[in-house]
């Protein structure tokens, strides 16, 4: 190959590149769109998983809302206090005191596959929403966990696994309280609870004690044993279900010891 | 007019870029999971492909061919043109329609690396790769008709496939076949169906 060919190739490709580059430079001026630099900085701080726990359309929407003043620096639930502090620093806020008790997701059902009775065998799609649509699900308890793992697939942090008893187990170290599993559960069994509380009611059934006993070994039968043993007036049976007042509860665990069905749980181990 | 119709039909159905030529399968499987995003991707591809072919035709005719460097330089030159065009399209959409920009934001840069755009541009200006039963040496008009045919063929298949995949997702199929395995089988069957167009009007 003679050198003239190299020169020609350089001119052809270099010239095309120069022309295209020049046109792009002109276009970037003509079609310039002003973007608040803080939006991009905050977007870089956010986790970027678009979980929607903040109630805004993804992390891009959250960054824009925070800069526009429509959301606070603590809007990102999944990011927690670390992200809140970083966002606050970018916005020039005093964030030395971002504290508070974190929430964690809790499966409020203790009826595993050995405890709860079935009225038919579900053999459809492995999805709780779909099972719920087939005559209200295969369980005799209308409040019980279907155990088909919709919460597991919905969790963007892989914090939920299916336990040997057929119930989902949530790893609180991984849980960011984004609320994706809460939305995914068709029976509303999963809720966010304060991380520092150890005693929780693992049942959602409002049926009468006799009916609960007939379908589940671990359901709340509204016997009021917990109510009687509590010295702090922190637990009451309301509409056939034990309810704990978290402000009054001191985690003395006397109710846990007294509960005949074991629907009151001590989550000390879960807290780690 | 007849020649234009045959060029269009050949590019649109008979030599469909996805199901017969198996080009741009990455975006085909990547974006066809959702009906709406597949429509957005199709619109972007039609726009970028048509513009890219027109500009590449000019670069080939007025720069590369006269200088005698086209044979070995056309691929880098066309990639340069396509990348610049995608940047330009991105700027225009961002300015004109921020909503559309947000909806398509992820897919627009993908088009830069979409081999379908490069294949359509190459075939338009330097035909022979696809071995059509048509006389080559396209004029600019014929080149554009060919590109529009390719782009609409891409759109037809990706939208059709997205509609199919939305149904496949909720179909009762074995666990091991869910996701990509069943999609590949469905694509293969669709490809066989498109082979039925072979020989239409002697093309």
Short mmCIF file of C-alpha atoms in Angstrom, two decimals:
data_model
loop_
_atom_site.label_atom_id
_atom_site.label_comp_id
_atom_site.label_asym_id
_atom_site.label_seq_id
_atom_site.Cartn_x
_atom_site.Cartn_y
_atom_site.Cartn_z
CA UNK A 1 0.00 0.00 0.00
CA UNK A 2 1.39 3.37 -0.94
CA UNK A 3 1.40 6.24 1.51
CA UNK A 4 -1.13 8.22 -0.51
CA UNK A 5 -3.80 5.69 0.42
CA UNK A 6 -3.05 6.24 4.14
CA UNK A 7 -3.31 9.98 3.64
CA UNK A 8 -6.58 9.63 1.75
CA UNK A 9 -8.04 7.33 4.41
CA UNK A 10 -7.00 9.73 7.16
CA UNK A 11 -8.56 12.65 5.32
CA UNK A 12 -11.79 10.72 4.59
CA UNK A 13 -12.33 9.41 8.11
CA UNK A 14 -10.85 12.42 9.90
CA UNK A 15 -12.84 14.81 7.74
CA UNK A 16 -16.09 12.92 8.34
CA UNK A 17 -15.34 12.89 12.06
CA UNK A 18 -14.60 16.60 12.09
CA UNK A 19 -17.79 17.45 10.20
CA UNK A 20 -19.91 15.23 12.46
CA UNK A 21 -18.21 16.61 15.57
CA UNK A 22 -18.75 20.16 14.40
CA UNK A 23 -22.43 19.51 13.70
CA UNK A 24 -22.83 17.95 17.14
CA UNK A 25 -21.14 20.93 18.76
CA UNK A 26 -23.57 23.29 17.01
CA UNK A 27 -26.52 21.04 17.88
CA UNK A 28 -25.48 20.91 21.54
CA UNK A 29 -25.74 24.72 21.65
CA UNK A 30 -29.01 24.90 19.70
CA UNK A 31 -30.70 22.09 21.63
CA UNK A 32 -29.18 22.89 25.03
CA UNK A 33 -31.41 21.96 27.96
CA UNK A 34 -30.58 23.42 31.35
CA UNK A 35 -30.34 20.73 34.03
CA UNK A 36 -29.88 21.47 37.72
CA UNK A 37 -26.46 20.04 38.55
CA UNK A 38 -27.72 19.01 41.99
CA UNK A 39 -30.20 16.56 40.41
CA UNK A 40 -27.37 14.56 38.88
CA UNK A 41 -25.31 14.67 42.09
CA UNK A 42 -28.24 13.43 44.18
CA UNK A 43 -29.10 10.81 41.57
CA UNK A 44 -25.57 9.46 41.91
CA UNK A 45 -26.02 9.14 45.69
CA UNK A 46 -29.35 7.25 45.50
CA UNK A 47 -29.21 3.42 45.37
CA UNK A 48 -30.53 3.33 41.78
CA UNK A 49 -32.75 0.29 42.25
CA UNK A 50 -35.98 2.17 41.43
CA UNK A 51 -37.87 0.31 44.17
CA UNK A 52 -40.56 3.00 44.42
CA UNK A 53 -40.65 2.93 48.23
CA UNK A 54 -40.43 6.74 48.27
CA UNK A 55 -43.67 6.93 46.28
CA UNK A 56 -41.96 8.72 43.40
CA UNK A 57 -41.35 7.40 39.87
CA UNK A 58 -37.94 5.81 40.37
CA UNK A 59 -34.65 7.27 41.54
CA UNK A 60 -34.61 9.90 38.75
CA UNK A 61 -38.02 11.18 39.89
CA UNK A 62 -36.88 11.14 43.52
CA UNK A 63 -33.75 13.19 42.75
CA UNK A 64 -35.81 15.79 40.88
CA UNK A 65 -38.43 15.96 43.67
CA UNK A 66 -35.75 16.39 46.36
CA UNK A 67 -34.09 19.26 44.49
CA UNK A 68 -37.49 20.86 43.78
CA UNK A 69 -38.28 20.73 47.50
CA UNK A 70 -41.21 18.37 46.96
CA UNK A 71 -39.51 15.59 48.94
CA UNK A 72 -37.23 15.66 51.97
CA UNK A 73 -33.66 14.44 52.17
CA UNK A 74 -34.98 11.36 54.00
CA UNK A 75 -37.30 10.44 51.11
CA UNK A 76 -35.20 7.45 50.07
CA UNK A 77 -36.33 4.73 52.45
CA UNK A 78 -34.07 2.09 50.96
CA UNK A 79 -30.99 4.29 51.28
CA UNK A 80 -31.51 4.87 54.99
CA UNK A 81 -29.76 7.47 57.10
CA UNK A 82 -26.45 7.26 55.18
CA UNK A 83 -28.07 8.37 51.93
CA UNK A 84 -30.15 10.97 53.80
CA UNK A 85 -26.97 12.47 55.25
CA UNK A 86 -25.24 12.57 51.86
CA UNK A 87 -28.25 14.21 50.21
CA UNK A 88 -28.51 16.69 53.07
CA UNK A 89 -24.83 17.56 52.68
CA UNK A 90 -25.32 18.18 48.95
CA UNK A 91 -28.26 20.45 49.71
CA UNK A 92 -26.32 22.30 52.43
CA UNK A 93 -28.46 21.06 55.33
CA UNK A 94 -27.38 20.28 58.89
CA UNK A 95 -27.68 16.51 58.96
CA UNK A 96 -25.57 15.61 61.96
CA UNK A 97 -28.66 14.41 63.79
CA UNK A 98 -30.37 12.07 61.36
CA UNK A 99 -31.43 9.35 63.77
CA UNK A 100 -34.49 7.28 64.52
CA UNK A 101 -35.50 3.67 64.70
CA UNK A 102 -35.49 1.85 61.39
CA UNK A 103 -38.46 -0.20 60.28
CA UNK A 104 -38.16 -3.77 59.08
CA UNK A 105 -40.56 -6.04 57.24
CA UNK A 106 -42.25 -8.77 59.27
CA UNK A 107 -44.36 -11.71 58.10
CA UNK A 108 -47.34 -11.67 60.45
CA UNK A 109 -48.29 -15.32 60.11
CA UNK A 110 -46.98 -18.33 61.98
CA UNK A 111 -49.08 -20.92 60.16
CA UNK A 112 -46.53 -23.01 58.29
CA UNK A 113 -47.37 -25.99 56.12
CA UNK A 114 -47.60 -28.29 59.17
CA UNK A 115 -49.90 -25.98 61.12
CA UNK A 116 -52.51 -24.78 58.65
CA UNK A 117 -55.23 -26.84 56.94
CA UNK A 118 -55.92 -26.77 53.20
CA UNK A 119 -59.26 -27.01 51.43
CA UNK A 120 -57.84 -27.90 48.03
CA UNK A 121 -54.48 -28.52 46.35
CA UNK A 122 -53.39 -25.53 44.30
CA UNK A 123 -51.44 -26.61 41.21
CA UNK A 124 -51.33 -23.37 39.23
CA UNK A 125 -48.74 -20.64 38.70
CA UNK A 126 -46.30 -20.27 41.60
CA UNK A 127 -47.65 -16.86 42.52
CA UNK A 128 -49.65 -15.70 45.54
CA UNK A 129 -51.73 -13.19 43.53
CA UNK A 130 -52.90 -15.93 41.17
CA UNK A 131 -53.55 -18.44 43.97
CA UNK A 132 -55.61 -15.81 45.80
CA UNK A 133 -57.79 -15.44 42.70
CA UNK A 134 -58.70 -19.15 42.67
CA UNK A 135 -61.63 -19.20 45.11
CA UNK A 136 -59.69 -17.10 47.62
CA UNK A 137 -56.68 -19.39 47.85
CA UNK A 138 -56.09 -23.01 48.91
CA UNK A 139 -55.89 -22.37 52.68
CA UNK A 140 -58.82 -22.82 55.02
CA UNK A 141 -57.63 -19.71 56.89
CA UNK A 142 -58.56 -16.65 54.83
CA UNK A 143 -55.78 -14.63 56.54
CA UNK A 144 -52.91 -17.14 56.30
CA UNK A 145 -49.70 -16.98 54.28
CA UNK A 146 -50.07 -18.69 50.90
CA UNK A 147 -46.33 -19.39 50.84
CA UNK A 148 -45.89 -19.15 47.07
CA UNK A 149 -43.23 -16.48 47.30
CA UNK A 150 -44.62 -13.32 45.67
CA UNK A 151 -42.79 -11.36 48.37
CA UNK A 152 -39.55 -13.20 47.58
CA UNK A 153 -39.63 -12.30 43.89
CA UNK A 154 -40.64 -8.72 44.65
CA UNK A 155 -37.70 -8.03 47.02
CA UNK A 156 -35.01 -6.08 45.15
CA UNK A 157 -32.49 -6.73 47.95
CA UNK A 158 -32.82 -10.54 48.01
CA UNK A 159 -33.64 -10.33 51.71
CA UNK A 160 -36.43 -12.93 51.72
CA UNK A 161 -36.10 -16.70 51.45
CA UNK A 162 -38.65 -19.47 51.83
CA UNK A 163 -38.22 -21.35 55.08
CA UNK A 164 -38.57 -25.09 55.56
CA UNK A 165 -41.95 -24.53 57.20
CA UNK A 166 -43.25 -22.96 53.96
CA UNK A 167 -43.21 -19.40 55.34
CA UNK A 168 -41.03 -16.55 54.05
CA UNK A 169 -38.07 -15.62 56.24
CA UNK A 170 -36.84 -12.02 56.14
CA UNK A 171 -33.18 -11.24 56.74
CA UNK A 172 -33.31 -7.99 58.72
CA UNK A 173 -29.68 -7.20 57.92
CA UNK A 174 -30.59 -7.03 54.24
CA UNK A 175 -34.09 -5.51 54.65
CA UNK A 176 -34.18 -1.79 53.81
CA UNK A 177 -37.91 -1.38 54.56
CA UNK A 178 -38.58 -0.38 50.95
CA UNK A 179 -42.05 -1.92 51.27
CA UNK A 180 -41.95 -3.86 47.98
CA UNK A 181 -42.97 -7.10 49.75
CA UNK A 182 -45.74 -5.29 51.64
CA UNK A 183 -47.28 -4.27 48.31
CA UNK A 184 -46.69 -7.69 46.73
CA UNK A 185 -48.55 -9.68 49.41
CA UNK A 186 -52.18 -10.12 48.29
CA UNK A 187 -53.30 -10.86 51.85
CA UNK A 188 -51.58 -7.92 53.57
CA UNK A 189 -49.68 -10.22 55.91
CA UNK A 190 -46.36 -8.40 55.70
CA UNK A 191 -46.02 -5.09 57.52
CA UNK A 192 -43.20 -2.79 58.56
CA UNK A 193 -42.44 -2.88 62.27
CA UNK A 194 -40.03 -0.95 64.51
CA UNK A 195 -36.71 -2.73 64.57
CA UNK A 196 -36.18 -2.24 68.31
CA UNK A 197 -39.35 -4.11 69.36
CA UNK A 198 -38.98 -7.78 70.19
CA UNK A 199 -42.52 -9.01 70.75
CA UNK A 200 -44.97 -9.21 67.85
CA UNK A 201 -48.27 -10.91 67.09
CA UNK A 202 -47.74 -13.39 64.25
CA UNK A 203 -51.37 -13.74 63.22
CA UNK A 204 -53.80 -11.61 61.25
CA UNK A 205 -56.97 -13.64 61.74
CA UNK A 206 -60.05 -11.83 63.04
CA UNK A 207 -62.10 -15.03 63.12
CA UNK A 208 -63.51 -16.40 66.39
CA UNK A 209 -61.23 -18.65 68.43
CA UNK A 210 -63.13 -21.81 67.57
CA UNK A 211 -62.85 -21.19 63.84
CA UNK A 212 -59.15 -20.36 64.10
CA UNK A 213 -58.43 -23.50 66.12
CA UNK A 214 -60.15 -25.60 63.44
CA UNK A 215 -57.89 -24.35 60.64
CA UNK A 216 -54.54 -23.42 62.23
CA UNK A 217 -52.49 -24.61 65.20
CA UNK A 218 -50.67 -21.30 65.64
CA UNK A 219 -53.44 -18.73 65.15
CA UNK A 220 -54.68 -16.23 67.74
CA UNK A 221 -57.74 -17.74 69.44
CA UNK A 222 -58.60 -14.54 71.35
CA UNK A 223 -58.30 -16.27 74.74
CA UNK A 224 -57.09 -13.01 76.36
CA UNK A 225 -54.36 -14.84 78.35
CA UNK A 226 -51.85 -12.25 77.13
CA UNK A 227 -54.13 -9.39 78.10
CA UNK A 228 -54.47 -10.72 81.66
CA UNK A 229 -50.76 -11.33 82.18
CA UNK A 230 -49.57 -7.95 80.89
CA UNK A 231 -48.65 -5.59 83.72
CA UNK A 232 -48.29 -2.58 81.48
CA UNK A 233 -51.72 -2.63 79.78
CA UNK A 234 -49.86 -2.94 76.49
CA UNK A 235 -51.74 -5.81 74.87
CA UNK A 236 -55.46 -6.10 74.16
CA UNK A 237 -57.63 -8.46 72.16
CA UNK A 238 -59.49 -6.32 69.67
CA UNK A 239 -61.88 -7.91 67.18
CA UNK A 240 -60.63 -11.43 68.06
CA UNK A 241 -56.96 -10.54 67.56
CA UNK A 242 -54.23 -9.57 70.04
CA UNK A 243 -52.88 -6.08 69.38
CA UNK A 244 -49.72 -4.69 71.04
CA UNK A 245 -49.39 -1.01 71.92
CA UNK A 246 -45.71 -0.54 71.05
CA UNK A 247 -45.40 2.60 73.20
CA UNK A 248 -46.47 0.73 76.34
CA UNK A 249 -44.78 -2.60 75.60
CA UNK A 250 -41.54 -3.12 77.52
CA UNK A 251 -40.60 -6.43 75.85
CA UNK A 252 -40.89 -8.27 79.20
CA UNK A 253 -42.14 -11.28 77.20
CA UNK A 254 -44.56 -12.53 79.86
CA UNK A 255 -47.31 -12.64 77.22
CA UNK A 256 -45.08 -14.76 74.98
CA UNK A 257 -44.68 -17.33 77.74
CA UNK A 258 -48.41 -17.33 78.48
CA UNK A 259 -49.73 -17.60 74.90
CA UNK A 260 -51.17 -21.13 74.46
CA UNK A 261 -50.84 -21.26 70.66
CA UNK A 262 -47.49 -19.52 70.24
CA UNK A 263 -48.81 -16.77 67.99
CA UNK A 264 -46.92 -14.20 70.08
CA UNK A 265 -43.31 -14.28 69.00
CA UNK A 266 -40.07 -13.14 70.55
CA UNK A 267 -37.95 -11.85 67.68
CA UNK A 268 -34.73 -11.36 69.62
CA UNK A 269 -32.94 -13.80 67.34
CA UNK A 270 -34.26 -12.04 64.21
CA UNK A 271 -32.91 -8.73 65.43
CA UNK A 272 -29.47 -10.28 65.71
CA UNK B 1 -42.63 2.08 -9.07
CA UNK B 2 -42.70 -1.70 -9.33
CA UNK B 3 -39.00 -1.86 -8.49
CA UNK B 4 -39.57 0.33 -5.40
CA UNK B 5 -42.42 -1.93 -4.26
CA UNK B 6 -40.27 -5.03 -4.69
CA UNK B 7 -37.35 -3.44 -2.82
CA UNK B 8 -39.69 -2.52 0.04
CA UNK B 9 -41.35 -5.94 0.19
CA UNK B 10 -38.01 -7.73 0.07
CA UNK B 11 -36.68 -5.69 2.99
CA UNK B 12 -39.94 -5.73 4.98
CA UNK B 13 -41.03 -9.37 4.83
CA UNK B 14 -39.01 -11.67 2.61
CA UNK B 15 -35.59 -10.81 4.01
CA UNK B 16 -36.83 -9.64 7.40
CA UNK B 17 -33.83 -8.44 9.36
CA UNK B 18 -34.79 -10.23 12.58
CA UNK B 19 -36.45 -13.48 11.61
CA UNK B 20 -34.68 -14.29 8.34
CA UNK B 21 -31.33 -12.52 8.63
CA UNK B 22 -30.96 -12.92 12.42
CA UNK B 23 -29.40 -9.48 12.84
CA UNK B 24 -30.09 -7.28 15.93
CA UNK B 25 -31.25 -10.19 18.06
CA UNK B 26 -29.83 -8.50 21.18
CA UNK B 27 -32.34 -5.66 21.10
CA UNK B 28 -35.00 -8.07 19.82
CA UNK B 29 -34.87 -10.20 22.96
CA UNK B 30 -33.91 -7.36 25.28
CA UNK B 31 -36.70 -4.92 24.51
CA UNK B 32 -39.54 -7.21 23.47
CA UNK B 33 -40.56 -8.03 27.06
CA UNK B 34 -42.96 -5.11 27.17
CA UNK B 35 -45.39 -4.01 24.46
CA UNK B 36 -45.02 -0.26 25.06
CA UNK B 37 -41.22 -0.19 25.19
CA UNK B 38 -41.08 -2.23 22.00
CA UNK B 39 -43.16 0.46 20.26
CA UNK B 40 -40.79 3.17 21.56
CA UNK B 41 -37.77 1.19 20.38
CA UNK B 42 -39.37 0.64 16.96
CA UNK B 43 -40.02 4.36 16.50
CA UNK B 44 -36.43 5.20 17.44
CA UNK B 45 -35.05 2.54 15.09
CA UNK B 46 -37.20 3.72 12.14
CA UNK B 47 -35.98 7.28 12.68
CA UNK B 48 -32.29 6.54 13.25
CA UNK B 49 -32.09 3.87 10.55
CA UNK B 50 -33.60 6.10 7.86
CA UNK B 51 -31.39 9.04 8.75
CA UNK B 52 -28.29 6.85 9.06
CA UNK B 53 -28.83 5.27 5.63
CA UNK B 54 -29.36 8.64 3.96
CA UNK B 55 -26.20 10.13 5.47
CA UNK B 56 -24.15 6.98 4.89
CA UNK B 57 -25.28 6.96 1.26
CA UNK B 58 -23.90 10.51 0.93
CA UNK B 59 -20.64 9.63 2.70
CA UNK B 60 -20.14 6.62 0.43
CA UNK B 61 -21.01 8.40 -2.83
CA UNK B 62 -19.25 11.70 -2.22
CA UNK B 63 -16.36 10.84 0.10
CA UNK B 64 -15.36 7.19 0.32
CA UNK B 65 -15.93 6.02 -3.28
CA UNK B 66 -14.36 9.03 -5.09
CA UNK B 67 -11.28 8.79 -2.85
CA UNK B 68 -11.01 5.05 -3.44
CA UNK B 69 -10.91 4.17 0.27
CA UNK B 70 -14.47 2.88 0.65
CA UNK B 71 -13.74 -0.85 0.48
CA UNK B 72 -11.77 -0.99 3.70
CA UNK B 73 -13.04 2.13 5.46
CA UNK B 74 -16.79 1.92 5.14
CA UNK B 75 -17.49 0.17 8.47
CA UNK B 76 -15.61 2.67 10.74
CA UNK B 77 -17.00 5.57 8.72
CA UNK B 78 -20.58 4.31 9.02
CA UNK B 79 -20.19 3.60 12.74
CA UNK B 80 -18.97 7.15 13.20
CA UNK B 81 -21.98 8.53 11.31
CA UNK B 82 -24.47 6.37 13.23
CA UNK B 83 -22.97 7.25 16.64
CA UNK B 84 -23.09 10.96 15.82
CA UNK B 85 -26.69 10.67 14.60
CA UNK B 86 -27.81 8.91 17.76
CA UNK B 87 -26.24 11.69 19.84
CA UNK B 88 -28.02 14.23 17.69
CA UNK B 89 -31.38 12.46 17.98
CA UNK B 90 -30.90 12.26 21.75
CA UNK B 91 -30.31 16.03 21.96
CA UNK B 92 -33.33 16.84 19.80
CA UNK B 93 -35.71 14.56 21.72
CA UNK B 94 -34.41 15.86 25.08
CA UNK B 95 -35.19 19.40 23.98
CA UNK B 96 -38.44 18.82 22.10
CA UNK B 97 -40.12 16.13 24.21
CA UNK B 98 -38.65 15.47 27.68
CA UNK B 99 -41.40 12.92 28.37
CA UNK B 100 -40.48 10.84 25.33
CA UNK B 101 -36.81 11.24 26.24
CA UNK B 102 -37.46 9.77 29.68
CA UNK B 103 -39.46 6.90 28.23
CA UNK B 104 -36.83 6.06 25.61
CA UNK B 105 -33.77 7.23 27.53
CA UNK B 106 -32.38 3.75 28.12
CA UNK B 107 -32.92 2.54 24.58
CA UNK B 108 -31.62 5.49 22.59
CA UNK B 109 -27.91 4.90 23.30
CA UNK B 110 -28.48 1.20 22.63
CA UNK B 111 -29.33 2.02 19.03
CA UNK B 112 -25.75 3.21 18.51
CA UNK B 113 -24.61 -0.34 18.94
CA UNK B 114 -27.61 -1.83 17.18
CA UNK B 115 -26.10 -3.90 14.39
CA UNK B 116 -29.37 -3.59 12.44
CA UNK B 117 -28.66 0.10 11.75
CA UNK B 118 -25.17 -0.66 10.47
CA UNK B 119 -26.43 -3.61 8.41
CA UNK B 120 -29.22 -1.54 6.83
CA UNK B 121 -26.83 1.31 6.01
CA UNK B 122 -24.25 -1.06 4.53
CA UNK B 123 -26.85 -2.88 2.46
CA UNK B 124 -28.28 0.41 1.22
CA UNK B 125 -25.04 1.84 -0.10
CA UNK B 126 -22.93 -1.23 -0.71
CA UNK B 127 -25.47 -3.92 -1.53
CA UNK B 128 -24.74 -7.59 -1.97
CA UNK B 129 -24.55 -8.83 1.59
CA UNK B 130 -28.19 -9.88 1.66
CA UNK B 131 -28.17 -11.48 -1.80
CA UNK B 132 -31.56 -10.26 -2.99
CA UNK B 133 -32.79 -11.24 -6.43
CA UNK B 134 -32.84 -7.58 -7.38
CA UNK B 135 -30.47 -5.43 -9.38
CA UNK B 136 -28.27 -3.35 -7.09
CA UNK B 137 -26.68 0.09 -7.25
CA UNK B 138 -29.52 1.84 -5.45
CA UNK B 139 -30.31 5.48 -5.99
CA UNK B 140 -30.90 7.61 -2.89
CA UNK B 141 -34.68 7.11 -3.23
CA UNK B 142 -34.35 3.34 -3.57
CA UNK B 143 -31.91 3.26 -0.68
CA UNK B 144 -34.40 5.07 1.55
CA UNK B 145 -37.28 2.80 0.52
CA UNK B 146 -35.10 -0.19 1.33
CA UNK B 147 -34.17 1.22 4.75
CA UNK B 148 -37.75 2.10 5.63
CA UNK B 149 -38.69 -1.46 4.67
CA UNK B 150 -36.00 -2.91 6.93
CA UNK B 151 -36.99 -0.62 9.83
CA UNK B 152 -40.70 -1.39 9.48
CA UNK B 153 -39.89 -5.11 9.25
CA UNK B 154 -37.95 -4.77 12.51
CA UNK B 155 -40.87 -2.88 14.10
CA UNK B 156 -43.47 -5.39 12.91
CA UNK B 157 -41.59 -8.35 14.36
CA UNK B 158 -40.52 -6.77 17.66
CA UNK B 159 -44.05 -5.48 18.41
CA UNK B 160 -45.63 -8.78 17.38
CA UNK B 161 -43.13 -10.67 19.52
CA UNK B 162 -43.67 -8.37 22.53
CA UNK B 163 -47.41 -9.09 22.36
CA UNK B 164 -46.63 -12.81 22.24
CA UNK B 165 -44.20 -12.64 25.16
CA UNK B 166 -46.69 -10.81 27.35
CA UNK B 167 -49.01 -13.78 26.90
CA UNK B 168 -46.24 -16.35 27.28
CA UNK B 169 -45.32 -14.83 30.68
CA UNK B 170 -48.63 -15.88 32.21
CA UNK B 171 -48.99 -19.13 30.27
CA UNK B 172 -48.74 -22.42 32.20
CA UNK B 173 -45.38 -23.67 30.94
CA UNK B 174 -42.75 -25.78 32.73
CA UNK B 175 -40.49 -23.81 35.07
CA UNK B 176 -37.30 -24.74 33.17
CA UNK B 177 -38.75 -23.33 29.96
CA UNK B 178 -39.85 -19.96 31.36
CA UNK B 179 -38.19 -16.75 30.20
CA UNK B 180 -35.61 -16.92 27.43
CA UNK B 181 -35.88 -20.64 26.52
CA UNK B 182 -39.55 -20.41 25.51
CA UNK B 183 -38.86 -17.04 23.84
CA UNK B 184 -36.15 -18.59 21.67
CA UNK B 185 -38.50 -21.40 20.67
CA UNK B 186 -41.27 -18.91 19.86
CA UNK B 187 -38.79 -16.86 17.80
CA UNK B 188 -37.71 -19.97 15.93
CA UNK B 189 -41.30 -20.88 15.09
CA UNK B 190 -41.99 -17.29 13.97
CA UNK B 191 -38.88 -17.50 11.80
CA UNK B 192 -40.21 -20.67 10.16
CA UNK B 193 -43.49 -18.87 9.48
CA UNK B 194 -41.63 -16.00 7.81
CA UNK B 195 -39.80 -18.47 5.57
CA UNK B 196 -43.18 -18.95 3.93
CA UNK B 197 -42.77 -15.54 2.27
CA UNK B 198 -39.69 -16.78 0.39
CA UNK B 199 -40.20 -16.60 -3.37
CA UNK B 200 -43.08 -14.14 -3.19
CA UNK B 201 -43.15 -12.17 -6.48
CA UNK B 202 -40.02 -14.09 -7.48
CA UNK B 203 -37.84 -12.36 -4.87
#
